[in-house]
Every structure is written in structure tokens, then in C-alpha cells.
Coordinates of C-alpha atoms in Angstrom, one line a residue:
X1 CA 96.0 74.1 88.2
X2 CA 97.0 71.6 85.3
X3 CA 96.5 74.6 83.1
X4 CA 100.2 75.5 83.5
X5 CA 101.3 72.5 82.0
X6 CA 98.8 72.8 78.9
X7 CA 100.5 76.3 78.5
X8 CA 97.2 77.3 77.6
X9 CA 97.0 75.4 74.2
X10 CA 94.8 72.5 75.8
X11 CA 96.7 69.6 74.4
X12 CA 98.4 67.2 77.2
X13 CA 102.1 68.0 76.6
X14 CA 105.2 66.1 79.1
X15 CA 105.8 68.7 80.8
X16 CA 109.5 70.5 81.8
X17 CA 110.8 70.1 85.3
X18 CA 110.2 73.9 85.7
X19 CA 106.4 73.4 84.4
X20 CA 106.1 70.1 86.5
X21 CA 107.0 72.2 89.7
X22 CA 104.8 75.0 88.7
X23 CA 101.8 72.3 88.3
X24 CA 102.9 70.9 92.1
X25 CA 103.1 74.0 93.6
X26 CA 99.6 75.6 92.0
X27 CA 97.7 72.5 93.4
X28 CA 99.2 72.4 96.6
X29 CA 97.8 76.1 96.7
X30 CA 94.5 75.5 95.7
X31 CA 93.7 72.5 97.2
X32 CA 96.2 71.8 100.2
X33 CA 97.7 68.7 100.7
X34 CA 94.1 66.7 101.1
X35 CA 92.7 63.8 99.5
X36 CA 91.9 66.3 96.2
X37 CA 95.5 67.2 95.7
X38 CA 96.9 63.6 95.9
X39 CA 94.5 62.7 93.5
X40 CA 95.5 65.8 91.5
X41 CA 99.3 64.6 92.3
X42 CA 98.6 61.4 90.8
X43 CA 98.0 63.3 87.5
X44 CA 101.1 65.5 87.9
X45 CA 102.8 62.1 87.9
X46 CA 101.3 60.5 84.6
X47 CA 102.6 63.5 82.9
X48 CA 105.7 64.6 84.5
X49 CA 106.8 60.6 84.6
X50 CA 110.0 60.3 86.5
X51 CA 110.0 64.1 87.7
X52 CA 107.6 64.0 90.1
X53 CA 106.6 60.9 92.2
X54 CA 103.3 60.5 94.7
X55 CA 105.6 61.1 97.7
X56 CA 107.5 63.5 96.4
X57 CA 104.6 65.9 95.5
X58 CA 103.2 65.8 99.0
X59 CA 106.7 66.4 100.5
X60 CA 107.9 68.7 98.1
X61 CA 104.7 71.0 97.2
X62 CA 104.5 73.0 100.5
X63 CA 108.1 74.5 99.7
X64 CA 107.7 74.9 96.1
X65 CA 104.5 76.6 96.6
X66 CA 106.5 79.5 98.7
X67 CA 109.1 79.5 95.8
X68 CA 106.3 80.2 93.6
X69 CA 104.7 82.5 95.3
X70 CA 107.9 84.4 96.2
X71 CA 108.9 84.7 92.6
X72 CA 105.1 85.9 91.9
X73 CA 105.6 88.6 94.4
X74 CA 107.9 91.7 95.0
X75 CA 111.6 91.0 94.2
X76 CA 113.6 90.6 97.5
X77 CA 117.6 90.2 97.6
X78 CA 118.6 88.2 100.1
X79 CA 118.8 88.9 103.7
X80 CA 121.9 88.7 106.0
X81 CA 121.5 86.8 108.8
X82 CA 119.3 87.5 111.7
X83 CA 120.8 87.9 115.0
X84 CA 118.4 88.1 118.5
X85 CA 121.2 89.3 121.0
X86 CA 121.3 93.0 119.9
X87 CA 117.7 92.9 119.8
X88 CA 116.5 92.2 123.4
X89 CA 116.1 94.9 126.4
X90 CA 118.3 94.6 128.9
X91 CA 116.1 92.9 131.1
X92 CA 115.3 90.1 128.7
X93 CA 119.6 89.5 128.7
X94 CA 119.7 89.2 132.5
X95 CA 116.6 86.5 132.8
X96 CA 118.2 82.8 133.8
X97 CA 117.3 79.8 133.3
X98 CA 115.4 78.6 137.2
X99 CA 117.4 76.1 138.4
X100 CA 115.2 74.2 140.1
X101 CA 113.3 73.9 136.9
X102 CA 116.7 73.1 134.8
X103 CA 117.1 69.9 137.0
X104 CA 113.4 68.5 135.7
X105 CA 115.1 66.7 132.8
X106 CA 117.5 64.9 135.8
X107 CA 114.2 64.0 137.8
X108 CA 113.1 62.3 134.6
X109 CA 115.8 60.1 134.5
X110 CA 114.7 56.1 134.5
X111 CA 115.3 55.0 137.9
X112 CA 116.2 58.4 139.3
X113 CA 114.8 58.8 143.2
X114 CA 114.1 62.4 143.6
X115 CA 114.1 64.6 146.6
X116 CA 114.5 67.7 145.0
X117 CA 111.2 68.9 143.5
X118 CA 109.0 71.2 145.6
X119 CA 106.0 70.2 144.1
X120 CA 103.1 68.9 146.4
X121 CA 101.7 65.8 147.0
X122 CA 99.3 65.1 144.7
X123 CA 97.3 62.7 147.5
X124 CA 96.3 65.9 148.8
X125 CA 94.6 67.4 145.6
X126 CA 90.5 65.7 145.7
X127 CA 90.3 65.5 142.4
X128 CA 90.6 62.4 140.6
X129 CA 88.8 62.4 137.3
X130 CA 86.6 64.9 135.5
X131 CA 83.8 64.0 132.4
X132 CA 83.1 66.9 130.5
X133 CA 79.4 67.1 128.7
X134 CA 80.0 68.3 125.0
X135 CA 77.2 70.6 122.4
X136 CA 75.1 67.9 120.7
X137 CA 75.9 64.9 122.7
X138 CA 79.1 63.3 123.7
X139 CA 81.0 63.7 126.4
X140 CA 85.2 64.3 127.2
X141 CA 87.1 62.8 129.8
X142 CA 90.1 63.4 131.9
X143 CA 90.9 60.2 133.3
X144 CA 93.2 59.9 136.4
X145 CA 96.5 59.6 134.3
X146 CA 95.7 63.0 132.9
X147 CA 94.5 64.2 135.5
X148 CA 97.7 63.8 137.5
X149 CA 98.8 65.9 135.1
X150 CA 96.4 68.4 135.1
X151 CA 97.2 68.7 138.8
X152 CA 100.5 69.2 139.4
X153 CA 103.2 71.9 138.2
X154 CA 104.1 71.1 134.5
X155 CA 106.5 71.9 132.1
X156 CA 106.6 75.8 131.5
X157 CA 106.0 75.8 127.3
X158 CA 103.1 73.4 127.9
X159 CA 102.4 70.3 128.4
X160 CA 104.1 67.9 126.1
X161 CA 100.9 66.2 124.6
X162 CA 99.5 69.4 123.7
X163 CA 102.5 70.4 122.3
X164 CA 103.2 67.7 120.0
X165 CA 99.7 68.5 118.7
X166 CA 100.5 72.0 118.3
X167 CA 103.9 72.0 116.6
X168 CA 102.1 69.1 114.0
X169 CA 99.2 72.0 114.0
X170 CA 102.0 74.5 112.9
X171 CA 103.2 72.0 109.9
X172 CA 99.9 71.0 108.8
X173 CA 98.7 74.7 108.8
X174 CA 102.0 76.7 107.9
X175 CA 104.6 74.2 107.1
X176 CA 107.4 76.6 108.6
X177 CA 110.7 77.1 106.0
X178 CA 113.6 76.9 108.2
X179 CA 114.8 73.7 109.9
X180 CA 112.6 72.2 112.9
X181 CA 115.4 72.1 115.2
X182 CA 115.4 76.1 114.8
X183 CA 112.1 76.8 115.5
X184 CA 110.1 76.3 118.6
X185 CA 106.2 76.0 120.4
X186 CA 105.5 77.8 124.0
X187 CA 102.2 77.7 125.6
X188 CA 101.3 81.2 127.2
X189 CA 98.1 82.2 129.3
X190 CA 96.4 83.5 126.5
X191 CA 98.1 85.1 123.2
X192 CA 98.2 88.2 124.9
X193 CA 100.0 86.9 127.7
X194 CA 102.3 86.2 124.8
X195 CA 102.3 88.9 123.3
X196 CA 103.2 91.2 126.2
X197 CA 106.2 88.9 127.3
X198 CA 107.4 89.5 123.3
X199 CA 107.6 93.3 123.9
X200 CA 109.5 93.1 127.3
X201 CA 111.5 91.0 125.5
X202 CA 112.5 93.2 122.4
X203 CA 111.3 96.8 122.9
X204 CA 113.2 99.2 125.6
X205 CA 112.5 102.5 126.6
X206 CA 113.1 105.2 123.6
X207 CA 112.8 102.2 120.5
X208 CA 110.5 103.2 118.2
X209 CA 107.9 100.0 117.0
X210 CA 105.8 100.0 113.9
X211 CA 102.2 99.4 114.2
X212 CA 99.1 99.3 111.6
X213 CA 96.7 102.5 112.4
X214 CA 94.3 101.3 113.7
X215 CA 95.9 99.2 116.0
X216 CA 94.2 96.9 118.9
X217 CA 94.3 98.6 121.8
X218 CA 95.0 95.5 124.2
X219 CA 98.9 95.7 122.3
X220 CA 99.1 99.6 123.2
X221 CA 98.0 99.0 126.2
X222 CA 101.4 96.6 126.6
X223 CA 103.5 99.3 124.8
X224 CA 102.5 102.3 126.2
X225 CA 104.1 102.4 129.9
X226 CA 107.2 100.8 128.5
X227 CA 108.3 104.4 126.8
X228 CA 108.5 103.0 123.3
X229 CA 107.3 105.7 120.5
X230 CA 104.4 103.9 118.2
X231 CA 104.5 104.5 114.7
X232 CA 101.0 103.7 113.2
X233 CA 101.3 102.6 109.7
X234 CA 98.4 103.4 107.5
X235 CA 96.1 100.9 106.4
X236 CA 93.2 100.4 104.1
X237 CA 90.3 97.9 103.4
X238 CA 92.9 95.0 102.7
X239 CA 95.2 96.1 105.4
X240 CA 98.3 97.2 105.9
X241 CA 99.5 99.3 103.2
X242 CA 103.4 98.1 102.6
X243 CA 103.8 101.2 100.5
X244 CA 103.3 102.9 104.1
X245 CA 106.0 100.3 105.8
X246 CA 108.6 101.2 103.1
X247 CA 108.4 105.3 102.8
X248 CA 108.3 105.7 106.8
X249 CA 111.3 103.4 107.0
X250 CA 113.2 104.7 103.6
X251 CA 112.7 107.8 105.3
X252 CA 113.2 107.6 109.1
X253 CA 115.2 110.8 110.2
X254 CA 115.2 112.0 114.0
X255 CA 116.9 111.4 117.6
X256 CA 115.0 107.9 117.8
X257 CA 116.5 104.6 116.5
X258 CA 114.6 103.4 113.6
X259 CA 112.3 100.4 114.1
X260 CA 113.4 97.2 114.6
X261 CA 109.9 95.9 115.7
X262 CA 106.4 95.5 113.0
X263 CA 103.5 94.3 114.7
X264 CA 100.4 92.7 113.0
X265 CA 97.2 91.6 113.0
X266 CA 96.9 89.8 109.3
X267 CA 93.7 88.4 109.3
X268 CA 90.2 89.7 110.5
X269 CA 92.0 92.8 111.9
X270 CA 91.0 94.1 115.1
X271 CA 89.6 96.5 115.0
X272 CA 88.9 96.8 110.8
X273 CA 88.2 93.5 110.6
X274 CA 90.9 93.4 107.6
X275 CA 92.6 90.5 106.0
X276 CA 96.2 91.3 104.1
X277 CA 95.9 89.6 100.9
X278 CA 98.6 87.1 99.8
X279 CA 100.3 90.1 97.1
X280 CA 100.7 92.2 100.0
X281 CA 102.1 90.0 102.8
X282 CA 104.7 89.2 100.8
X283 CA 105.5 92.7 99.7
X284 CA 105.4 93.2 103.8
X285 CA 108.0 90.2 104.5
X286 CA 110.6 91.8 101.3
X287 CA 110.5 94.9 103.0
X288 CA 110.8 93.4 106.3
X289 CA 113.8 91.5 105.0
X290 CA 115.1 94.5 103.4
X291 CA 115.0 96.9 106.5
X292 CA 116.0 93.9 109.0
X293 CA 112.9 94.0 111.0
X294 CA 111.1 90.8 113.3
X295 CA 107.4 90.5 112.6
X296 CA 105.2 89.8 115.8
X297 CA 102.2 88.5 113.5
X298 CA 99.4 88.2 115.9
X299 CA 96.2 86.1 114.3
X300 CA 93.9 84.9 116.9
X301 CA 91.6 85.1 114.1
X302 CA 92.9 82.9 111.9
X303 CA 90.0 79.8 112.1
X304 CA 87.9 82.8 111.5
X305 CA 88.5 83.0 108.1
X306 CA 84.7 83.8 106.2
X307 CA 85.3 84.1 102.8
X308 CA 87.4 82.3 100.2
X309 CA 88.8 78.9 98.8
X310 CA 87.9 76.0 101.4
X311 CA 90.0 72.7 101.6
X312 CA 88.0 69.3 101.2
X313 CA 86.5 69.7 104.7
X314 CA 85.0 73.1 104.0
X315 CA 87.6 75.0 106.1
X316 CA 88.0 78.7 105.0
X317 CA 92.0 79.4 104.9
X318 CA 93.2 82.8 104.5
X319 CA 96.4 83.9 102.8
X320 CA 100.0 82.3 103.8
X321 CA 101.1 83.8 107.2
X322 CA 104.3 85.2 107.3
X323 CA 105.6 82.4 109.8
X324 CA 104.9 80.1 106.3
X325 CA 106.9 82.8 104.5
X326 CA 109.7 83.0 107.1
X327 CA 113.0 82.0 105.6
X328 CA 115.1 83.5 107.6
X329 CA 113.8 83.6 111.5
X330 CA 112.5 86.9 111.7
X331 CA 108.7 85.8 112.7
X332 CA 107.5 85.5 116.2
X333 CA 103.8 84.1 115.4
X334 CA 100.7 84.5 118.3
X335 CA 98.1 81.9 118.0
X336 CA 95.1 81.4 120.4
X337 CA 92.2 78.9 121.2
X338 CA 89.8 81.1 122.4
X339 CA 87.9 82.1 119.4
X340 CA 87.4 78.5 118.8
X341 CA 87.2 76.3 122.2
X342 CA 87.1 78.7 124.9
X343 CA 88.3 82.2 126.3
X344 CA 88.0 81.2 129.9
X345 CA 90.7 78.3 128.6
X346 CA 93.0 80.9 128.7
X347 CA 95.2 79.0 126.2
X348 CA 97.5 80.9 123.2
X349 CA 100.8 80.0 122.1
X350 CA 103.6 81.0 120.3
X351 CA 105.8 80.3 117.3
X352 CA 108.8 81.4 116.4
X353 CA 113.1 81.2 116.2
X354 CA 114.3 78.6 119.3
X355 CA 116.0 81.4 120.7
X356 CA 113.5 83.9 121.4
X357 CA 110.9 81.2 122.3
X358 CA 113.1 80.5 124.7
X359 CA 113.5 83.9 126.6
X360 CA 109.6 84.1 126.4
X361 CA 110.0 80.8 128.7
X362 CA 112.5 82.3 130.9
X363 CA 110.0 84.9 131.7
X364 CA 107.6 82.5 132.4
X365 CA 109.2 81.2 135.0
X366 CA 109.3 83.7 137.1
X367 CA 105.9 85.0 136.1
X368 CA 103.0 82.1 136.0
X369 CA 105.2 78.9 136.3
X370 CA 103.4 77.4 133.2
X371 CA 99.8 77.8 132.0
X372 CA 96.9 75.8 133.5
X373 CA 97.5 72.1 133.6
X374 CA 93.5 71.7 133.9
X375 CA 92.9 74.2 130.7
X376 CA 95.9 72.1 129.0
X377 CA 94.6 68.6 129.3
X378 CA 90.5 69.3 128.6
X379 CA 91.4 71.0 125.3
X380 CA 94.2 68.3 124.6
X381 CA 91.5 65.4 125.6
X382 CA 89.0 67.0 123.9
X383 CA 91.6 67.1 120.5
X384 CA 93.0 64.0 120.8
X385 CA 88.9 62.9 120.7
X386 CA 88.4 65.1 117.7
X387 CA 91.3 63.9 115.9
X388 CA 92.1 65.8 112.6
X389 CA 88.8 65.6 111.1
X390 CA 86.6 66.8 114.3
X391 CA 89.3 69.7 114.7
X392 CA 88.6 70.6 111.2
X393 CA 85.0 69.8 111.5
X394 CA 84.5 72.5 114.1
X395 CA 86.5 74.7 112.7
X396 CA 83.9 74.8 109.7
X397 CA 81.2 74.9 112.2
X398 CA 82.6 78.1 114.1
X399 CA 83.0 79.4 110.6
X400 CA 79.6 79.1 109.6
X401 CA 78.1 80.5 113.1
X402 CA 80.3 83.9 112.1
X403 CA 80.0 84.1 108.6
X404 CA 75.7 84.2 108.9
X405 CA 76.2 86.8 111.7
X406 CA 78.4 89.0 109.7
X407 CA 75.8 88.5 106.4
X408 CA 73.6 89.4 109.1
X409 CA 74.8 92.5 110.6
X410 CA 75.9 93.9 107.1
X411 CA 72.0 93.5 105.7
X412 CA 70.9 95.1 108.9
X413 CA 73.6 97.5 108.7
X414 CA 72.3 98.2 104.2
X415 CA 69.3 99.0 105.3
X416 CA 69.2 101.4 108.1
X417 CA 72.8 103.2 108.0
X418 CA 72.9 104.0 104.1
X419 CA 73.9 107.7 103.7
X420 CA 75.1 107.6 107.3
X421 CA 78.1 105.9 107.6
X422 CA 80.6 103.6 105.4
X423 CA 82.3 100.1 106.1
X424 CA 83.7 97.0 104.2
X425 CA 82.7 93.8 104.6
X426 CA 85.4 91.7 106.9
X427 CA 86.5 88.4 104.9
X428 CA 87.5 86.9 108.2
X429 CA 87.4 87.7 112.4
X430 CA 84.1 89.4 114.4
X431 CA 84.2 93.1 113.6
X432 CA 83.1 95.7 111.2
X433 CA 84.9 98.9 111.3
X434 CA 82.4 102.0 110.5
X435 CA 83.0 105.9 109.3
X436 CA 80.3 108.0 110.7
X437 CA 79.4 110.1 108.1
X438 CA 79.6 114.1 109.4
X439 CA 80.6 112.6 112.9
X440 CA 84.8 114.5 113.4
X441 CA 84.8 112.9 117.4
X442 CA 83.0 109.2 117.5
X443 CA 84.0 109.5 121.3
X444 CA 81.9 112.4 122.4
X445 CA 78.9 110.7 120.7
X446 CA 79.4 107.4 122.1
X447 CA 79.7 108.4 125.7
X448 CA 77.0 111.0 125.2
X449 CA 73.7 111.0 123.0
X450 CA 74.7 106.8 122.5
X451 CA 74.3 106.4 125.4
X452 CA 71.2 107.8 126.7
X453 CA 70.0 106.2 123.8
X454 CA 71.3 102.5 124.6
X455 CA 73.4 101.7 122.1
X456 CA 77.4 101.0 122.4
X457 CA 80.3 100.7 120.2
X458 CA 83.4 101.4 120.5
X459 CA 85.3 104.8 119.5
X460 CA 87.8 104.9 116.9
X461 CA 90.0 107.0 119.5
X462 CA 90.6 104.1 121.4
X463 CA 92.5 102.2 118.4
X464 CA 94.9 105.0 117.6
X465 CA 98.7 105.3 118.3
X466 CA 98.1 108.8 119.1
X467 CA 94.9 108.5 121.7
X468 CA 94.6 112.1 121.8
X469 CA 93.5 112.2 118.2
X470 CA 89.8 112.3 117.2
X471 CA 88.3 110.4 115.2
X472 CA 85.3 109.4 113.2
X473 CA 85.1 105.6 113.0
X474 CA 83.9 103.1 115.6
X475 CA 84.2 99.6 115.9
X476 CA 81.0 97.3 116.1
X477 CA 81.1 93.9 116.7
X478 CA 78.5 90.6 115.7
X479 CA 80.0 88.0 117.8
X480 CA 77.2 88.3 120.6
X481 CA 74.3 90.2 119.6
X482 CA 71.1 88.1 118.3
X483 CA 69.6 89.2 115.4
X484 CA 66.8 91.1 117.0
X485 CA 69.5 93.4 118.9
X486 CA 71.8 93.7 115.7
X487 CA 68.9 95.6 114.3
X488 CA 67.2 97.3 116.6
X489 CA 70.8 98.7 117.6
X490 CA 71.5 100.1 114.1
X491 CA 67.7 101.8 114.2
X492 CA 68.9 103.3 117.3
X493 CA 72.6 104.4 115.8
X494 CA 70.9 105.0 112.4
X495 CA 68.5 107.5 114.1
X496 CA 71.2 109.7 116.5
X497 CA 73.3 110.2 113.2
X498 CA 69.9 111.5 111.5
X499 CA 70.0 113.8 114.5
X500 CA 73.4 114.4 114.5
X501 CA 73.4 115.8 110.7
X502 CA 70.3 117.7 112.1

């Protein structure tokens, strides 16, 4: 880091302002905003004297660190505006606000004696406390305050505990550009519940939507029936190619509208298991700035991150997510707690510009009211418990579990599938994403001579925009699989591709 300000001569020099916010911004990269950087900020200050103060490092490196970045990456001219009216499908226009629900706020009220609410009584719910058991001792528990909580109806976005640690989750984790006031938090049943309100929201019949190719086929699934024509974008070992983004936009021609819509999975791509490096998803935000497009960057594998730089508490961060990048409101971000607490939780939630956030509530009100109150409040108790430190502590340990499997499949993978198929290693996520060597239809020999033989994966086909299309690849995932069956199902692969060449 403090290299920048030695210029590369080695001799201490007082820096200039530019240098001193160079110095800021590189540390706050390498080393977040933990203990290590405010010790390194403390030595930004003894040579930048006035410049740069203790509080003003921490406050100001986040930002600076963008700037940085940004100037690092592809030049981008500025962007107009964004504007959400023209964007959403006619049905999202017509949703209202519930008005039962818009009179919650009044109910609040000190002193207000309500006989409006419909909600029942909770003296007729048996439930009064809950103490949940935890891995390696401890225990959680819901006392009756939250549990009354838990209970009854609650806010649609979520309820406000959890949401306060959410939105300080955001800022710790992505320290979002624009104003707070202009950005906004909604719980959703799952990220894909999110994720499927987001495309009712902004794609109508006869829109065209960018995808990567591959593309997880849970999102197709959502895009599919609503007549929209998916454009897969292609995509390598790192990724998305932007290169790919800007020549099918540059040159969109036909009776369709051009896209208005990218979606993503950044890190640990399902199903490639691909991570966009930092170089790239900034080339991806310039273009998406330059042809006026919202980014739906879905990253339920985010904690997932394997390789690369940890902060103090060992935590494995991947590149800055566009939501960090997003200037101008043009990010609607999908985050989810079930690689990391629990599936069954049912508990994602989305980021992104107050208005849109706030037709994705409308929709939830007529749809699932709000998510589970009893989901909600064990994983907020169970935070709240953790603090910081046991969030980030688990985090690590999640990490860990994933990164031996992955070692694991891969040296099961090196020994019996050399000469029969390719792959990359995934830096983040649970999945490896595998070209069958002299295989042209993946499907045919999954559903067939796979599986007599007792081995599953999944087909390549079934990740395409175009589901017709064969294809050679499969996806194979380490998440459940002990050791024993990791290897004794590549034997079994390994062998039917011997007698496949055959």
C-alpha cells in the first residue's frame, strides 16, 4: 500500500493530497476498514500530516477506493439520469399501495386505540417462547417479546430488527455510493422470490433481457412464460465477457426493443462456478452506464468466496459488486441467507433504488403479506447473539467446509477424468462446470448410460437460453457428496466417457 507514497524510491517522502488519497484508498482495498487498516491509517496520517486525519481515513477511504478503482478501469462518460417509470410492465404501474397496510404507521401512533387491524389475537397462537440448540454447544433463544413478533403479521420488507442489521450489512459489506435516503432493503421469501417479483416488475412481453450463457436455470425458469426474448451473453472462465455485452448491444438490429435488462450472477456462477474479476465488472457497469441498462446482480454466493485476500478475520471477499460501484441507481442487488444459515429459512433480500424496492413491496402485498416472522426473528436472534465477530466467524467457517470440498473434488476429479473432460477451478460458490471431452449431447448421456450406471449431473442443456441447443458440458456440484462418493462418482463418470470414446 504505502508503496504509492514512496513512488517506488523507498525513501519516506510527505506525500501530495493526490498521493495521500491514493495511499487511503489502496489500504482500504487491501485490508478493509479493520483493525489493520486503522493501524495502517495511523501511518497515512504521520506522513500526510494535516491531509488526512484517523476519522477521516475511515470515512473517506470506502469512496475514494471506487474513485481509484474507476479511474484504474475502462473510461466511462457520465451517465444521464436514470428513470424507473418507463421501465416497468404495465402491471407493475397499476400495483397500489394496500390500504389497510398504509394505515400501520397510524396504528403506531403513541396512545392510538386501534380497531382497525385484522390481525388475530395473538392469545390464541400456543406458542410462547422457543430455545434453539446451536452446532458445538450454545443455544438461541426467542423470548416472548420476539416471539410476539414472530407470530403475528409484520411489516412487508421485514421485520425492522433484521433490517437494521441488514442495511448496516449493506454498508459494512458494500458501502453503497448514492445517498441512503435513495436506496432501500426488502426482505423476500428467498432471493428467488426476489428475483422473480424484479422481472414482473421490469420485463413485458416482446422486451428482449440480457443474460450470461450459461445462465441458471431457476431465472429462465421466471423469464420464460413471461414472452421476453433471452439473449445469452458469452462467458468464459472469469465470467462474463463485457466485450460480448458491448458488440451485441453496439449492434442490436431487429423488430425487438434493445435490452434494457442485464442479469448476473458475479460470483461463484451457477452453473460455471465463475467469479467476474474486479477489471471486468467495472468494464460491465461503463457499458451498462453507456447503453442505459439496470443490473439485477444476483450473488447468493457471495460468503462463498474460496480464494483470495482475507480481511483480519480470515473472511474471503470477492471483487466489489456492482451495488458498491453504483453511482447512479441502476443496481437492483439479490442477497440470500441460505448458503450460510439455512435454506429451509427461506430468507433473501434485496438492495437497490427506493423506488423500485418499493414496487417489489407492493407486490408483496398481495402475494405473501411479508416473509416468515418465525424465520425472521431465529436468524435475527441468532445475529444479534453472534454479533459482528460470530457473523464473520462463521462466515470463515462455511468457507473453509467449501473450500476443502472443492480441493477435494478437483484432486478426485485430476486423477480419474484427465483426457476426458476439462474444467476450471471455481474461486468461489459450490459448482464445477465440466466439457465432456467427444460428448456433442451431455443430456442423452445423463439420462441414459449415467444413469444405469448411478451417477447424476446435470446437463449443460438445461443452463442455455436456447434449451433446444445441445450441449457438451454438465454441471457437478461438491456441496453434499462425502468424499467417498465424490470419487467413486468420477470412477463411474470417468469410465462411461472411456466407453463413450469407445
Amino acid at each position: 500500500c504505502l508503496c504509492r507514497v514512496c513512488s517506488g524510491t523507498g525513501q519516506s517522502i510527505r506525500p501530495t493530497r493526490p498521493q495521500a488519497r491514493a495511499v487511503m484508498a489502496a489500504v482500504h482495498v487491501c485490508c478493509g476498514s479493520g483493525g489493520l487498516a486503522r493501524r495502517l491509517g495511523a501511518i497515512c496520517r504521520h506522513l500526510c500530516g494535516d491531509l488526512v486525519g484517523a476519522k477521516g481515513f475511515l470515512t473517506q477511504a470506502p469512496a475514494l477506493a471506487r474513485e481509484t478503482a474507476s479511474s484504474e478501469a475502462q473510461p466511462s462518460s457520465a451517465a444521464a439520469a436514470v428513470t424507473y417509470d418507463d421501465r416497468l410492465t404495465e402491471t407493475s404501474r397499476a400495483r397500489m399501495q394496500s390500504p389497510i397496510r398504509a394505515l400501520g404507521p397510524i396504528a403506531a401512533m403513541p396512545g392510538m386505540i386501534s380497531l382497525g387491524a385484522g390481525n388475530p389475537n395473538p392469545a390464541a397462537f400456543p406458542f410462547e417462547s422457543a430455545k434453539i440448540s446451536l452446532k458445538g454447544g450454545g443455544m438461541v433463544e426467542l423470548d416472548e417479546e420476539l416471539m410476539k413478533t414472530a407470530l403475528q403479521y409484520g411489516p412487508t420488507a421485514g421485520i425492522p430488527q433484521l433490517m437494521a442489521w441488514a442495511r448496516d450489512l449493506q454498508r459494512r459489506e458494500h458501502a453503497p455510493p448514492r445517498p441512503e435516503s435513495e436506496w432501500e432493503i426488502a426482505f423476500t421469501t428467498g432471493s428467488q422470490d426476489a428475483i422473480s417479483k424484479t422481472c414482473d416488475m421490469l420485463l413485458s412481453r416482446g422486451d428482449s433481457v440480457l443474460v450470461e450463457e450459461p445462465c441458471y436455470p431457476g431465472t429462465l425458469a421466471v423469464m420464460q412464460p413471461l414472452g421476453v426474448n433471452i439473449v445469452g451473453l458469452r462467458t468464459d472462465a472469469q465470467g462474463l465477457i463485457p466485450e460480448s455485452l458491448d458488440e451485441v448491444m453496439s449492434n442490436w438490429a431487429g423488430s425487438n426493443p434493445r435490452p434494457r435488462v442485464l442479469y448476473t450472477i458475479p460470483t461463484g456462477h451457477n452453473p460455471s462456478g465463475a467469479t467476474i474479476p474486479s477489471d471486468r465488472r467495472w468494464a460491465i457497469y461503463n457499458l451498462a452506464r453507456k447503453f442505459d441498462l439496470l443490473i439485477m446482480e444476483d450473488d447468493p454466493y457471495y460468503f462463498l468466496q474460496l480464494d483470495g485476500p482475507a480481511d483480519e478475520g480470515g473472511v474471503r471477499k470477492p471483487p466489489p459488486s456492482f451495488l458498491s460501484m453504483d453511482e447512479d441507481g441502476r443496481v437492483m442487488r439479490f442477497d440470500s441467507l441460505s448458503k450460510v444459515l439455512s435454506s429451509g429459512f427461506r430468507i433473501g433480500f434485496a438492495t437497490g433504488p427506493k423506488m423500485l424496492i418499493e414496487r417489489l413491496v407492493l407486490h408483496m402485498q398481495t402475494s405473501a403479506l411479508c416473509t416468515s416472522g418465525i424465520s425472521q426473528a431465529c436468524a435475527f436472534a441468532l445475529l444479534k447473539q453472534w454479533g459482528t465477530e460470530g457473523w464473520a466467524s462463521h462466515v470463515n467457517s462455511v468457507q473453509t467446509l467449501y473450500r476443502k470440498r472443492r480441493d477435494h473434488f478437483i484432486a478426485c476429479a485430476e486423477r480419474h477424468l484427465e483426457g476426458l473432460a476439462e474444467w476450471s477451478v471455481p474461486e468461489a460458490g459450490m459448482f464445477v462446470w465440466m466439457r465432456l471431452l467427444g460428448v456433442t449431447d451431455s443430456k442423452a448421456l445423463i439420462e441414459g448410460p449415467a444413469r444405469d450406471a448411478k451417477v447424476l449431473l446435470v446437463p449443460g442443456q438445461y443452463f442455455s437460453s436456447d434449451p433446444m441447443r445441445p450441449s457438451s458440458w454438465v454441471r457437478a456440484s461438491y456441496s453434499i457428496p462425502s468424499d467417498e462418493d465424490m470419487d467413486e462418482a468420477l470412477h463411474r463418470l470417468a469410465v462411461l466417457l472411456k466407453q463413450y470414446k469407445q
